[in-house]
DNA sequence: GTAGTCTTTGCACACGTTTGCAAGAAAGGT
DNA sequence: ACCTTTCTTGCAAACGTGTGCAAAGACTAC
């Protein structure tokens, strides 16, 4: 009575074999006549194939594991949504594994393998080299989202962080800023490092620099301290999430953000456009990054021997009110 | 060579039958001796049971389907994270189904059933009555998160929205506000409706009221219009996400938020504590709501015949700077 | 030492699907 | 009419695991 209806029941009602109904639903060839009979019977009974049972034999689960933490940074929920949409469009779905802050994500990857995921997307997370090798061995492709890991041989999709950092530097210099400072993203991550290096290379000497570790509170403290000690007239902050904290801190120190001190972020999350912050920032195109990630990953699912891809996606500088804009800036 | 190692290989290496290794890993009884042999062999080979194959025979997939949209409201990523943590602690994981704005979530539920999910959590989404019945018939429990649906007979976990709305009203009246307005959450949803009704009942006559539909831009427009037309000295906004928009709009109309006009939100998302908004708001305890949701859902998984539960969780009013605070308010 | 009880173990079947294989049916060419 | 080719279809064997059943083994108690 209860429980799901099975392919055998459909077969019985349609007067054909289980193979026939299987072929109809898996897209293999079948005569018009049987196809009609099968579909009719299936509709009557409300039959839908059991994805899990199917996966057992095909070796494809149509499940993609996503490991993610740091969800309070709006960029990641946004990315999650885009990834999910792109995957759903291809008939895949996301199994979420949240990484408790400090813990190694390696244990999570083990769990993913238990679920026979077809692929893994690791967002803002580093994966141990042995684990990477293990996935490789198991034939399960991994794509790093918004983080690089050179030695790993894993595919990765990021924005053009070096270029972006440099672009911000050019913007600030063109604006006539002479006392430039930087609160970087976590330098232990490629994303933070690349932005910082690109910025440094094009900005010239800095009056202050510190590692904000992608942490909002830390960035706020650093910004306040910098303001008191070094009196920068511009601060590049490694992502928007920290930049909001920096702006709050600067304001409570009495600094006029956008006039006395320019603040530029990175990501262009939704809140950057909100009136209270009006943050000039370098956009990471979340949708295009998500699409590239999915495309790369699914290609790897098809052919695991295809080489690792490293994709960088460029984004524009979005000019708003938190930083002085140079005369005649395009 | 590649591919996963199977229980048969472990059995062979340990010199026992497949049943033995199955029993060891599924927690059934086994002698100390065989358990040791099996674990040794499994460790050597790197064996881990295939969850999908297991689910085929046990009828339990240890997958929970989550349908969610509206992820730009920070409350939901936060909830997602809490739900995921609570479920992971119990050995379950979340399969994500994002609901494209307008589309009926019913199609998504169908897809969930294909994955043999053990249960469904629907966040901020309404489920068609027939679908609910279908899940019931399939023995798959559904819990609504942060939304109620009286007729459906589904379990639901919300905050105490009526009480909360009333609490906000008391707070504003105690603060001596005489021209109170309201921008409600979407009145088509229980969450929006309950808050609005609780507020109305305790606030007395309002100088203005409109449905903000949980949409930030719409709330901003409404707030600006209200300010111009009705000159309220207090506005209760149906959730924080809209409240931020309202504050931005009020400020750009020249209103001094917190002095000329008080704004109170609902949710207490992270950004409410940020300096730029400093929003007084009624907290929805996301973690406790998530835990209650998981507890309810898993109980239902154990025993599907248990009756539907309706849980309301109270949250405190968090007093910050966006609204005038009454003399001697506790 | 023997009967009885409790624990451990392997066999074989089940879960719901896909798919190689071979046989049957239909179609097409002479 | 007959042979060949192409489609269609059912049978049966997988995929990797859990579990009822009965046999075997380990104890206990007399």
PDB file of N, CA and C in Angstrom, chain A residues 211-289:
ATOM      1  N   UNK A 211      47.015  41.318   8.117  1.00  0.00           N
ATOM      2  CA  UNK A 211      46.216  40.183   7.662  1.00  0.00           C
ATOM      3  C   UNK A 211      44.896  40.153   8.409  1.00  0.00           C
ATOM      4  N   UNK A 212      43.810  40.358   7.674  1.00  0.00           N
ATOM      5  CA  UNK A 212      42.491  40.386   8.308  1.00  0.00           C
ATOM      6  C   UNK A 212      41.868  39.010   8.451  1.00  0.00           C
ATOM      7  N   UNK A 213      42.498  38.006   7.854  1.00  0.00           N
ATOM      8  CA  UNK A 213      42.046  36.606   7.994  1.00  0.00           C
ATOM      9  C   UNK A 213      40.588  36.403   7.558  1.00  0.00           C
ATOM     10  N   UNK A 214      40.075  37.269   6.721  1.00  0.00           N
ATOM     11  CA  UNK A 214      38.683  37.178   6.285  1.00  0.00           C
ATOM     12  C   UNK A 214      37.707  37.286   7.452  1.00  0.00           C
ATOM     13  N   UNK A 215      38.177  37.809   8.567  1.00  0.00           N
ATOM     14  CA  UNK A 215      37.327  37.905   9.746  1.00  0.00           C
ATOM     15  C   UNK A 215      36.869  39.342   9.955  1.00  0.00           C
ATOM     16  N   UNK A 216      35.563  39.504  10.069  1.00  0.00           N
ATOM     17  CA  UNK A 216      34.996  40.840  10.148  1.00  0.00           C
ATOM     18  C   UNK A 216      35.472  41.619  11.367  1.00  0.00           C
ATOM     19  N   UNK A 217      35.398  41.006  12.518  1.00  0.00           N
ATOM     20  CA  UNK A 217      35.774  41.704  13.741  1.00  0.00           C
ATOM     21  C   UNK A 217      37.248  42.086  13.720  1.00  0.00           C
ATOM     22  N   UNK A 218      38.050  41.148  13.266  1.00  0.00           N
ATOM     23  CA  UNK A 218      39.479  41.416  13.194  1.00  0.00           C
ATOM     24  C   UNK A 218      39.754  42.600  12.259  1.00  0.00           C
ATOM     25  N   UNK A 219      39.072  42.590  11.130  1.00  0.00           N
ATOM     26  CA  UNK A 219      39.260  43.689  10.177  1.00  0.00           C
ATOM     27  C   UNK A 219      38.849  45.018  10.800  1.00  0.00           C
ATOM     28  N   UNK A 220      37.789  44.985  11.583  1.00  0.00           N
ATOM     29  CA  UNK A 220      37.329  46.215  12.226  1.00  0.00           C
ATOM     30  C   UNK A 220      38.397  46.745  13.175  1.00  0.00           C
ATOM     31  N   UNK A 221      38.940  45.863  13.984  1.00  0.00           N
ATOM     32  CA  UNK A 221      39.989  46.290  14.918  1.00  0.00           C
ATOM     33  C   UNK A 221      41.195  46.848  14.169  1.00  0.00           C
ATOM     34  N   UNK A 222      41.584  46.133  13.129  1.00  0.00           N
ATOM     35  CA  UNK A 222      42.750  46.581  12.366  1.00  0.00           C
ATOM     36  C   UNK A 222      42.511  47.957  11.756  1.00  0.00           C
ATOM     37  N   UNK A 223      41.317  48.148  11.214  1.00  0.00           N
ATOM     38  CA  UNK A 223      41.023  49.423  10.568  1.00  0.00           C
ATOM     39  C   UNK A 223      41.099  50.562  11.582  1.00  0.00           C
ATOM     40  N   UNK A 224      40.523  50.328  12.755  1.00  0.00           N
ATOM     41  CA  UNK A 224      40.550  51.367  13.788  1.00  0.00           C
ATOM     42  C   UNK A 224      41.996  51.681  14.187  1.00  0.00           C
ATOM     43  N   UNK A 225      42.765  50.627  14.387  1.00  0.00           N
ATOM     44  CA  UNK A 225      44.156  50.823  14.796  1.00  0.00           C
ATOM     45  C   UNK A 225      44.946  51.558  13.718  1.00  0.00           C
ATOM     46  N   UNK A 226      44.746  51.166  12.476  1.00  0.00           N
ATOM     47  CA  UNK A 226      45.440  51.836  11.373  1.00  0.00           C
ATOM     48  C   UNK A 226      45.091  53.316  11.328  1.00  0.00           C
ATOM     49  N   UNK A 227      43.800  53.569  11.515  1.00  0.00           N
ATOM     50  CA  UNK A 227      43.351  54.967  11.449  1.00  0.00           C
ATOM     51  C   UNK A 227      44.040  55.804  12.525  1.00  0.00           C
ATOM     52  N   UNK A 228      44.146  55.243  13.703  1.00  0.00           N
ATOM     53  CA  UNK A 228      44.779  55.971  14.790  1.00  0.00           C
ATOM     54  C   UNK A 228      46.289  56.139  14.539  1.00  0.00           C
ATOM     55  N   UNK A 229      46.933  55.064  14.087  1.00  0.00           N
ATOM     56  CA  UNK A 229      48.392  55.099  13.994  1.00  0.00           C
ATOM     57  C   UNK A 229      48.916  55.675  12.690  1.00  0.00           C
ATOM     58  N   UNK A 230      48.379  55.175  11.579  1.00  0.00           N
ATOM     59  CA  UNK A 230      49.018  55.487  10.293  1.00  0.00           C
ATOM     60  C   UNK A 230      48.278  56.540   9.474  1.00  0.00           C
ATOM     61  N   UNK A 231      47.044  56.833   9.885  1.00  0.00           N
ATOM     62  CA  UNK A 231      46.231  57.814   9.150  1.00  0.00           C
ATOM     63  C   UNK A 231      46.257  57.589   7.638  1.00  0.00           C
ATOM     64  N   UNK A 232      45.845  56.442   7.195  1.00  0.00           N
ATOM     65  CA  UNK A 232      45.809  56.209   5.744  1.00  0.00           C
ATOM     66  C   UNK A 232      44.716  57.067   5.108  1.00  0.00           C
ATOM     67  N   UNK A 233      44.872  57.391   3.837  1.00  0.00           N
ATOM     68  CA  UNK A 233      43.759  58.048   3.144  1.00  0.00           C
ATOM     69  C   UNK A 233      43.034  57.070   2.227  1.00  0.00           C
ATOM     70  N   UNK A 234      43.493  55.803   2.266  1.00  0.00           N
ATOM     71  CA  UNK A 234      42.789  54.770   1.496  1.00  0.00           C
ATOM     72  C   UNK A 234      43.143  53.401   2.075  1.00  0.00           C
ATOM     73  N   UNK A 235      42.136  52.551   2.143  1.00  0.00           N
ATOM     74  CA  UNK A 235      42.370  51.175   2.597  1.00  0.00           C
ATOM     75  C   UNK A 235      41.706  50.214   1.626  1.00  0.00           C
ATOM     76  N   UNK A 236      42.511  49.263   1.146  1.00  0.00           N
ATOM     77  CA  UNK A 236      41.938  48.184   0.348  1.00  0.00           C
ATOM     78  C   UNK A 236      41.729  46.999   1.286  1.00  0.00           C
ATOM     79  N   UNK A 237      40.491  46.539   1.346  1.00  0.00           N
ATOM     80  CA  UNK A 237      40.164  45.430   2.242  1.00  0.00           C
ATOM     81  C   UNK A 237      39.889  44.184   1.402  1.00  0.00           C
ATOM     82  N   UNK A 238      40.406  43.064   1.853  1.00  0.00           N
ATOM     83  CA  UNK A 238      40.452  41.835   1.046  1.00  0.00           C
ATOM     84  C   UNK A 238      39.129  41.223   0.637  1.00  0.00           C
ATOM     85  N   UNK A 239      38.054  41.554   1.315  1.00  0.00           N
ATOM     86  CA  UNK A 239      36.726  41.205   0.785  1.00  0.00           C
ATOM     87  C   UNK A 239      35.666  42.118   1.397  1.00  0.00           C
ATOM     88  N   UNK A 240      34.491  42.101   0.821  1.00  0.00           N
ATOM     89  CA  UNK A 240      33.443  43.022   1.262  1.00  0.00           C
ATOM     90  C   UNK A 240      33.051  42.777   2.708  1.00  0.00           C
ATOM     91  N   UNK A 241      32.978  41.516   3.056  1.00  0.00           N
ATOM     92  CA  UNK A 241      32.541  41.156   4.400  1.00  0.00           C
ATOM     93  C   UNK A 241      33.398  41.865   5.455  1.00  0.00           C
ATOM     94  N   UNK A 242      34.700  41.861   5.246  1.00  0.00           N
ATOM     95  CA  UNK A 242      35.590  42.586   6.153  1.00  0.00           C
ATOM     96  C   UNK A 242      35.442  44.096   5.970  1.00  0.00           C
ATOM     97  N   UNK A 243      35.237  44.498   4.736  1.00  0.00           N
ATOM     98  CA  UNK A 243      35.170  45.934   4.457  1.00  0.00           C
ATOM     99  C   UNK A 243      34.027  46.595   5.224  1.00  0.00           C
ATOM    100  N   UNK A 244      32.902  45.883   5.349  1.00  0.00           N
ATOM    101  CA  UNK A 244      31.793  46.454   6.116  1.00  0.00           C
ATOM    102  C   UNK A 244      32.225  46.701   7.558  1.00  0.00           C
ATOM    103  N   UNK A 245      32.931  45.732   8.102  1.00  0.00           N
ATOM    104  CA  UNK A 245      33.427  45.896   9.465  1.00  0.00           C
ATOM    105  C   UNK A 245      34.395  47.065   9.566  1.00  0.00           C
ATOM    106  N   UNK A 246      35.249  47.174   8.580  1.00  0.00           N
ATOM    107  CA  UNK A 246      36.229  48.260   8.575  1.00  0.00           C
ATOM    108  C   UNK A 246      35.523  49.608   8.528  1.00  0.00           C
ATOM    109  N   UNK A 247      34.525  49.701   7.675  1.00  0.00           N
ATOM    110  CA  UNK A 247      33.801  50.971   7.554  1.00  0.00           C
ATOM    111  C   UNK A 247      33.119  51.334   8.874  1.00  0.00           C
ATOM    112  N   UNK A 248      32.457  50.344   9.466  1.00  0.00           N
ATOM    113  CA  UNK A 248      31.820  50.613  10.760  1.00  0.00           C
ATOM    114  C   UNK A 248      32.837  51.120  11.769  1.00  0.00           C
ATOM    115  N   UNK A 249      33.978  50.464  11.799  1.00  0.00           N
ATOM    116  CA  UNK A 249      34.999  50.846  12.785  1.00  0.00           C
ATOM    117  C   UNK A 249      35.545  52.246  12.498  1.00  0.00           C
ATOM    118  N   UNK A 250      35.813  52.518  11.230  1.00  0.00           N
ATOM    119  CA  UNK A 250      36.338  53.833  10.866  1.00  0.00           C
ATOM    120  C   UNK A 250      35.353  54.928  11.261  1.00  0.00           C
ATOM    121  N   UNK A 251      34.092  54.684  10.971  1.00  0.00           N
ATOM    122  CA  UNK A 251      33.087  55.693  11.307  1.00  0.00           C
ATOM    123  C   UNK A 251      33.039  55.931  12.801  1.00  0.00           C
ATOM    124  N   UNK A 252      33.131  54.857  13.559  1.00  0.00           N
ATOM    125  CA  UNK A 252      33.027  55.077  15.009  1.00  0.00           C
ATOM    126  C   UNK A 252      34.307  55.701  15.549  1.00  0.00           C
ATOM    127  N   UNK A 253      35.352  55.717  14.736  1.00  0.00           N
ATOM    128  CA  UNK A 253      36.558  56.475  15.096  1.00  0.00           C
ATOM    129  C   UNK A 253      36.429  57.931  14.643  1.00  0.00           C
ATOM    130  N   UNK A 254      35.318  58.217  14.003  1.00  0.00           N
ATOM    131  CA  UNK A 254      35.105  59.588  13.565  1.00  0.00           C
ATOM    132  C   UNK A 254      35.582  59.888  12.160  1.00  0.00           C
ATOM    133  N   UNK A 255      36.030  58.873  11.452  1.00  0.00           N
ATOM    134  CA  UNK A 255      36.522  59.104  10.094  1.00  0.00           C
ATOM    135  C   UNK A 255      35.365  59.197   9.106  1.00  0.00           C
ATOM    136  N   UNK A 256      35.478  60.081   8.150  1.00  0.00           N
ATOM    137  CA  UNK A 256      34.454  60.224   7.127  1.00  0.00           C
ATOM    138  C   UNK A 256      34.818  59.349   5.940  1.00  0.00           C
ATOM    139  N   UNK A 257      34.189  58.191   5.887  1.00  0.00           N
ATOM    140  CA  UNK A 257      34.499  57.251   4.819  1.00  0.00           C
ATOM    141  C   UNK A 257      34.032  57.795   3.477  1.00  0.00           C
ATOM    142  N   UNK A 258      34.914  57.766   2.493  1.00  0.00           N
ATOM    143  CA  UNK A 258      34.580  58.275   1.168  1.00  0.00           C
ATOM    144  C   UNK A 258      35.122  59.682   0.960  1.00  0.00           C
ATOM    145  N   UNK A 259      35.377  60.388   2.081  1.00  0.00           N
ATOM    146  CA  UNK A 259      35.947  61.723   1.953  1.00  0.00           C
ATOM    147  C   UNK A 259      37.367  61.748   2.560  1.00  0.00           C
ATOM    148  N   UNK A 260      37.432  61.503   3.871  1.00  0.00           N
ATOM    149  CA  UNK A 260      38.748  61.482   4.500  1.00  0.00           C
ATOM    150  C   UNK A 260      39.521  60.218   4.164  1.00  0.00           C
ATOM    151  N   UNK A 261      38.795  59.137   4.124  1.00  0.00           N
ATOM    152  CA  UNK A 261      39.458  57.868   3.852  1.00  0.00           C
ATOM    153  C   UNK A 261      38.600  57.036   2.896  1.00  0.00           C
ATOM    154  N   UNK A 262      39.255  56.538   1.862  1.00  0.00           N
ATOM    155  CA  UNK A 262      38.557  55.708   0.887  1.00  0.00           C
ATOM    156  C   UNK A 262      38.663  54.247   1.293  1.00  0.00           C
ATOM    157  N   UNK A 263      37.580  53.522   1.108  1.00  0.00           N
ATOM    158  CA  UNK A 263      37.611  52.084   1.382  1.00  0.00           C
ATOM    159  C   UNK A 263      37.139  51.342   0.139  1.00  0.00           C
ATOM    160  N   UNK A 264      37.913  50.353  -0.252  1.00  0.00           N
ATOM    161  CA  UNK A 264      37.516  49.527  -1.402  1.00  0.00           C
ATOM    162  C   UNK A 264      37.513  48.068  -0.977  1.00  0.00           C
ATOM    163  N   UNK A 265      36.493  47.359  -1.384  1.00  0.00           N
ATOM    164  CA  UNK A 265      36.362  45.956  -1.020  1.00  0.00           C
ATOM    165  C   UNK A 265      36.564  45.022  -2.201  1.00  0.00           C
ATOM    166  N   UNK A 266      36.125  43.797  -2.031  1.00  0.00           N
ATOM    167  CA  UNK A 266      36.286  42.809  -3.087  1.00  0.00           C
ATOM    168  C   UNK A 266      35.152  41.799  -2.964  1.00  0.00           C
ATOM    169  N   UNK A 267      34.420  41.598  -4.015  1.00  0.00           N
ATOM    170  CA  UNK A 267      33.322  40.622  -4.141  1.00  0.00           C
ATOM    171  C   UNK A 267      32.088  41.224  -4.790  1.00  0.00           C
ATOM    172  N   UNK A 268      31.725  42.427  -4.320  1.00  0.00           N
ATOM    173  CA  UNK A 268      30.446  43.014  -4.687  1.00  0.00           C
ATOM    174  C   UNK A 268      29.272  42.133  -4.281  1.00  0.00           C
ATOM    175  N   UNK A 269      29.199  41.824  -3.011  1.00  0.00           N
ATOM    176  CA  UNK A 269      28.007  41.133  -2.502  1.00  0.00           C
ATOM    177  C   UNK A 269      26.847  42.112  -2.494  1.00  0.00           C
ATOM    178  N   UNK A 270      25.658  41.591  -2.292  1.00  0.00           N
ATOM    179  CA  UNK A 270      24.461  42.427  -2.377  1.00  0.00           C
ATOM    180  C   UNK A 270      24.548  43.646  -1.472  1.00  0.00           C
ATOM    181  N   UNK A 271      25.023  43.443  -0.253  1.00  0.00           N
ATOM    182  CA  UNK A 271      25.016  44.535   0.715  1.00  0.00           C
ATOM    183  C   UNK A 271      25.940  45.680   0.327  1.00  0.00           C
ATOM    184  N   UNK A 272      26.869  45.417  -0.595  1.00  0.00           N
ATOM    185  CA  UNK A 272      27.769  46.491  -1.014  1.00  0.00           C
ATOM    186  C   UNK A 272      26.991  47.620  -1.680  1.00  0.00           C
ATOM    187  N   UNK A 273      25.871  47.280  -2.257  1.00  0.00           N
ATOM    188  CA  UNK A 273      25.072  48.300  -2.941  1.00  0.00           C
ATOM    189  C   UNK A 273      24.119  49.010  -1.989  1.00  0.00           C
ATOM    190  N   UNK A 274      24.033  48.550  -0.752  1.00  0.00           N
ATOM    191  CA  UNK A 274      23.094  49.160   0.182  1.00  0.00           C
ATOM    192  C   UNK A 274      23.575  50.551   0.593  1.00  0.00           C
ATOM    193  N   UNK A 275      22.610  51.395   0.792  1.00  0.00           N
ATOM    194  CA  UNK A 275      22.919  52.792   1.057  1.00  0.00           C
ATOM    195  C   UNK A 275      23.889  53.024   2.196  1.00  0.00           C
ATOM    196  N   UNK A 276      23.791  52.242   3.241  1.00  0.00           N
ATOM    197  CA  UNK A 276      24.599  52.501   4.424  1.00  0.00           C
ATOM    198  C   UNK A 276      26.080  52.290   4.163  1.00  0.00           C
ATOM    199  N   UNK A 277      26.410  51.480   3.192  1.00  0.00           N
ATOM    200  CA  UNK A 277      27.825  51.241   2.906  1.00  0.00           C
ATOM    201  C   UNK A 277      28.241  51.819   1.556  1.00  0.00           C
ATOM    202  N   UNK A 278      27.428  51.583   0.541  1.00  0.00           N
ATOM    203  CA  UNK A 278      27.698  52.169  -0.773  1.00  0.00           C
ATOM    204  C   UNK A 278      29.157  51.921  -1.158  1.00  0.00           C
ATOM    205  N   UNK A 279      29.501  50.649  -1.136  1.00  0.00           N
ATOM    206  CA  UNK A 279      30.900  50.250  -1.185  1.00  0.00           C
ATOM    207  C   UNK A 279      31.443  50.101  -2.603  1.00  0.00           C
ATOM    208  N   UNK A 280      32.515  50.820  -2.877  1.00  0.00           N
ATOM    209  CA  UNK A 280      33.257  50.592  -4.119  1.00  0.00           C
ATOM    210  C   UNK A 280      34.016  49.272  -3.971  1.00  0.00           C
ATOM    211  N   UNK A 281      33.882  48.421  -4.969  1.00  0.00           N
ATOM    212  CA  UNK A 281      34.410  47.064  -4.793  1.00  0.00           C
ATOM    213  C   UNK A 281      34.660  46.398  -6.133  1.00  0.00           C
ATOM    214  N   UNK A 282      35.490  45.403  -6.134  1.00  0.00           N
ATOM    215  CA  UNK A 282      35.750  44.676  -7.363  1.00  0.00           C
ATOM    216  C   UNK A 282      34.855  43.444  -7.417  1.00  0.00           C
ATOM    217  N   UNK A 283      34.040  43.393  -8.430  1.00  0.00           N
ATOM    218  CA  UNK A 283      33.034  42.337  -8.481  1.00  0.00           C
ATOM    219  C   UNK A 283      33.619  40.974  -8.822  1.00  0.00           C
ATOM    220  N   UNK A 284      33.230  39.982  -8.035  1.00  0.00           N
ATOM    221  CA  UNK A 284      33.442  38.597  -8.452  1.00  0.00           C
ATOM    222  C   UNK A 284      32.122  38.120  -9.040  1.00  0.00           C
ATOM    223  N   UNK A 285      32.120  37.770 -10.306  1.00  0.00           N
ATOM    224  CA  UNK A 285      30.851  37.402 -10.951  1.00  0.00           C
ATOM    225  C   UNK A 285      30.431  36.015 -10.494  1.00  0.00           C
ATOM    226  N   UNK A 286      29.636  35.969  -9.434  1.00  0.00           N
ATOM    227  CA  UNK A 286      29.302  34.687  -8.806  1.00  0.00           C
ATOM    228  C   UNK A 286      28.637  33.733  -9.785  1.00  0.00           C
ATOM    229  N   UNK A 287      27.746  34.266 -10.606  1.00  0.00           N
ATOM    230  CA  UNK A 287      27.049  33.378 -11.501  1.00  0.00           C
ATOM    231  C   UNK A 287      27.983  32.764 -12.526  1.00  0.00           C
ATOM    232  N   UNK A 288      28.799  33.604 -13.107  1.00  0.00           N
ATOM    233  CA  UNK A 288      29.702  33.050 -14.119  1.00  0.00           C
ATOM    234  C   UNK A 288      30.722  32.102 -13.492  1.00  0.00           C
ATOM    235  N   UNK A 289      31.144  32.426 -12.295  1.00  0.00           N
ATOM    236  CA  UNK A 289      32.060  31.503 -11.624  1.00  0.00           C
ATOM    237  C   UNK A 289      31.381  30.172 -11.339  1.00  0.00           C
TER     238      UNK A 289
END
